[in-house]
Tab-separated table of C-alpha atoms and ligand atoms in Angstrom:
chain	number	residue	atom	x	y	z
Q	3	MET	CA	0.020	-0.021	-0.096
Q	4	ALA	CA	1.297	3.338	-1.002
Q	5	TYR	CA	2.198	5.634	1.864
Q	6	GLY	CA	-0.403	8.286	2.454
Q	7	VAL	CA	-3.349	6.243	1.370
Q	8	LYS	CA	-6.413	6.468	3.439
Q	9	MET	CA	-6.743	3.476	5.527
Q	10	ILE	CA	-9.350	3.681	8.536
Q	11	GLY	CA	-12.971	4.396	7.806
Q	12	ARG	CA	-15.970	4.770	9.914
Q	13	LEU	CA	-15.986	4.282	13.728
Q	14	ASN	CA	-17.767	0.842	14.025
Q	15	HIS	CA	-18.164	0.890	17.776
Q	16	VAL	CA	-16.918	1.896	21.123
Q	17	ALA	CA	-16.804	-1.068	23.582
Q	18	LEU	CA	-17.498	-0.727	27.196
Q	19	ALA	CA	-16.417	-3.448	29.777
Q	20	VAL	CA	-19.214	-3.850	32.459
Q	21	PRO	CA	-19.467	-5.999	35.489
Q	22	ASP	CA	-23.162	-6.753	35.036
Q	23	LEU	CA	-24.247	-7.059	31.288
Q	24	GLY	CA	-27.985	-7.411	32.210
Q	25	LYS	CA	-27.787	-4.287	34.235
Q	26	ALA	CA	-25.942	-2.368	31.703
Q	27	ALA	CA	-28.136	-3.401	28.842
Q	28	ALA	CA	-31.203	-2.502	30.902
Q	29	THR	CA	-29.917	1.031	31.843
Q	30	TYR	CA	-29.211	1.585	28.198
Q	31	ARG	CA	-32.556	0.522	27.196
Q	32	ASP	CA	-34.687	2.001	30.031
Q	33	ALA	CA	-32.791	5.207	31.033
Q	34	LEU	CA	-31.225	6.144	27.745
Q	35	GLY	CA	-34.067	4.681	25.650
Q	36	ALA	CA	-31.570	2.904	23.261
Q	37	GLN	CA	-32.430	-0.114	21.036
Q	38	ILE	CA	-30.372	-3.183	22.259
Q	39	SER	CA	-29.506	-6.518	20.855
Q	40	ALA	CA	-29.810	-9.802	22.664
Q	41	PRO	CA	-26.715	-11.016	24.556
Q	42	LEU	CA	-24.284	-12.925	22.329
Q	43	ALA	CA	-21.684	-15.293	23.885
Q	44	LEU	CA	-18.198	-15.157	22.147
Q	45	PRO	CA	-16.378	-17.943	23.694
Q	46	GLU	CA	-13.284	-17.552	21.448
Q	47	HIS	CA	-13.078	-13.696	22.676
Q	48	GLY	CA	-13.714	-14.517	26.185
Q	49	VAL	CA	-16.818	-12.132	26.378
Q	50	THR	CA	-20.583	-11.879	25.997
Q	51	THR	CA	-21.776	-8.856	24.237
Q	52	VAL	CA	-24.798	-6.694	23.883
Q	53	PHE	CA	-24.906	-4.155	21.071
Q	54	VAL	CA	-26.606	-0.853	21.564
Q	55	ASN	CA	-27.477	0.510	18.332
Q	56	LEU	CA	-27.267	4.335	17.808
Q	57	PRO	CA	-28.180	6.241	14.610
Q	58	ASN	CA	-24.422	6.743	13.723
Q	59	THR	CA	-22.451	3.914	15.514
Q	60	LYS	CA	-22.732	1.235	18.068
Q	61	ILE	CA	-21.819	0.763	21.526
Q	62	GLU	CA	-20.578	-2.759	22.458
Q	63	LEU	CA	-21.346	-3.681	26.208
Q	64	LEU	CA	-18.770	-6.531	27.265
Q	65	GLU	CA	-19.140	-8.852	30.237
Q	66	PRO	CA	-16.404	-11.409	30.915
Q	67	LEU	CA	-17.065	-14.989	29.661
Q	68	GLY	CA	-14.777	-17.822	31.268
Q	69	ALA	CA	-11.947	-17.579	33.642
Q	70	ASP	CA	-9.264	-16.344	31.212
Q	71	SER	CA	-11.388	-13.634	29.566
Q	72	PRO	CA	-9.282	-10.764	28.382
Q	73	ILE	CA	-11.561	-8.155	30.278
Q	74	VAL	CA	-11.034	-9.751	33.719
Q	75	LYS	CA	-8.007	-7.688	34.591
Q	76	PHE	CA	-9.569	-4.593	33.188
Q	77	LEU	CA	-12.528	-4.921	35.365
Q	78	GLU	CA	-10.339	-5.521	38.405
Q	79	ARG	CA	-8.628	-2.193	37.677
Q	80	ASN	CA	-12.044	-0.619	36.774
Q	81	PRO	CA	-14.639	-2.312	39.031
Q	82	ASP	CA	-17.520	0.026	37.911
Q	83	GLY	CA	-16.730	-0.916	34.215
Q	84	GLY	CA	-15.064	1.696	31.752
Q	85	MET	CA	-14.213	2.326	28.171
Q	86	HIS	CA	-12.360	-0.898	26.829
Q	87	HIS	CA	-11.625	-0.321	23.059
Q	88	VAL	CA	-12.676	1.579	19.791
Q	89	CYS	CA	-13.227	-0.220	16.726
Q	90	TYR	CA	-12.354	1.476	13.270
Q	91	GLU	CA	-13.538	-0.146	9.899
Q	92	VAL	CA	-10.882	-0.992	7.198
Q	93	ASP	CA	-11.416	-2.312	3.727
Q	94	ASP	CA	-8.665	-4.911	3.894
Q	95	ILE	CA	-7.459	-6.127	7.310
Q	96	ARG	CA	-4.346	-7.967	6.188
Q	97	ALA	CA	-3.266	-4.764	4.211
Q	98	ALA	CA	-3.975	-2.607	7.258
Q	99	ARG	CA	-1.957	-5.166	9.548
Q	100	ASP	CA	1.069	-4.875	7.180
Q	101	ARG	CA	0.954	-1.140	7.261
Q	102	LEU	CA	0.583	-0.994	11.009
Q	103	VAL	CA	3.417	-3.363	11.653
Q	104	LYS	CA	5.652	-1.391	9.249
Q	105	GLN	CA	4.765	1.603	11.122
Q	106	GLY	CA	5.970	0.107	14.468
Q	107	ALA	CA	2.467	-0.819	15.848
Q	108	ARG	CA	2.104	-4.066	17.802
Q	109	VAL	CA	-0.596	-6.336	16.722
Q	110	LEU	CA	-2.058	-8.516	19.483
Q	111	GLY	CA	-2.613	-12.267	19.541
Q	112	GLY	CA	-0.069	-13.295	16.797
Q	113	GLY	CA	-1.354	-11.187	13.957
Q	114	GLU	CA	-3.749	-13.377	12.360
Q	115	PRO	CA	-7.405	-11.783	12.154
Q	116	LYS	CA	-10.180	-13.564	14.147
Q	117	ILE	CA	-13.811	-13.563	13.487
Q	118	GLY	CA	-15.350	-10.868	15.720
Q	119	ALA	CA	-18.781	-10.187	17.166
Q	120	HIS	CA	-20.263	-9.220	13.622
Q	121	GLY	CA	-18.888	-12.365	11.882
Q	122	LYS	CA	-16.057	-10.123	10.247
Q	123	PRO	CA	-12.385	-10.544	10.610
Q	124	VAL	CA	-10.905	-8.445	13.475
Q	125	LEU	CA	-7.409	-7.545	15.002
Q	126	PHE	CA	-6.451	-5.528	18.236
Q	127	LEU	CA	-3.687	-3.142	18.430
Q	128	HIS	CA	-1.327	-2.569	21.408
Q	129	PRO	CA	-2.943	0.198	23.614
Q	130	LYS	CA	0.739	1.565	24.280
Q	131	ASP	CA	1.110	2.342	20.455
Q	132	PHE	CA	-2.272	4.243	20.486
Q	133	PHE	CA	-1.866	6.634	23.385
Q	134	GLY	CA	-3.389	4.400	25.976
Q	135	THR	CA	-6.398	2.998	24.089
Q	136	LEU	CA	-6.837	-0.312	22.865
Q	137	VAL	CA	-7.786	-0.193	19.062
Q	138	GLU	CA	-9.845	-2.881	17.234
Q	139	ILE	CA	-9.811	-2.885	13.404
Q	140	GLU	CA	-12.561	-4.623	11.579
Q	141	GLN	CA	-12.691	-5.580	7.972
Q	142	VAL	CA	-16.120	-4.443	6.694
G	15	CO	CO1	-15.145	-4.671	19.725
């Protein structure tokens, strides 16, 4: 990919880790009046998710699933919950990965895309390379 070519597209979602998914989903539905999805268990990612559908993006509510869930430590540090990651859309996830690696970013989990919550390939980028925020990229 040529240097300077646009890579990231739309904000796909912002993910919030929460200690109680049922309570968080009910709060978004009842207090904020949001449209929410049914809970979806993703054992490969160690989370159960509920999506809050907003007109311009989504909020992904995450609760740990299983003992070695990647968000257990996050919730130990943030017991009330908190912002866990942002997800940007890309056209070609392998091209995006190669460019990121060339630019010095660390790709988590060995660098091979996994299928994410929307059935599309995703990768996660080290928060230390993105100013303290875990970044997910998703091929759309
Ligand atoms: Co996500």
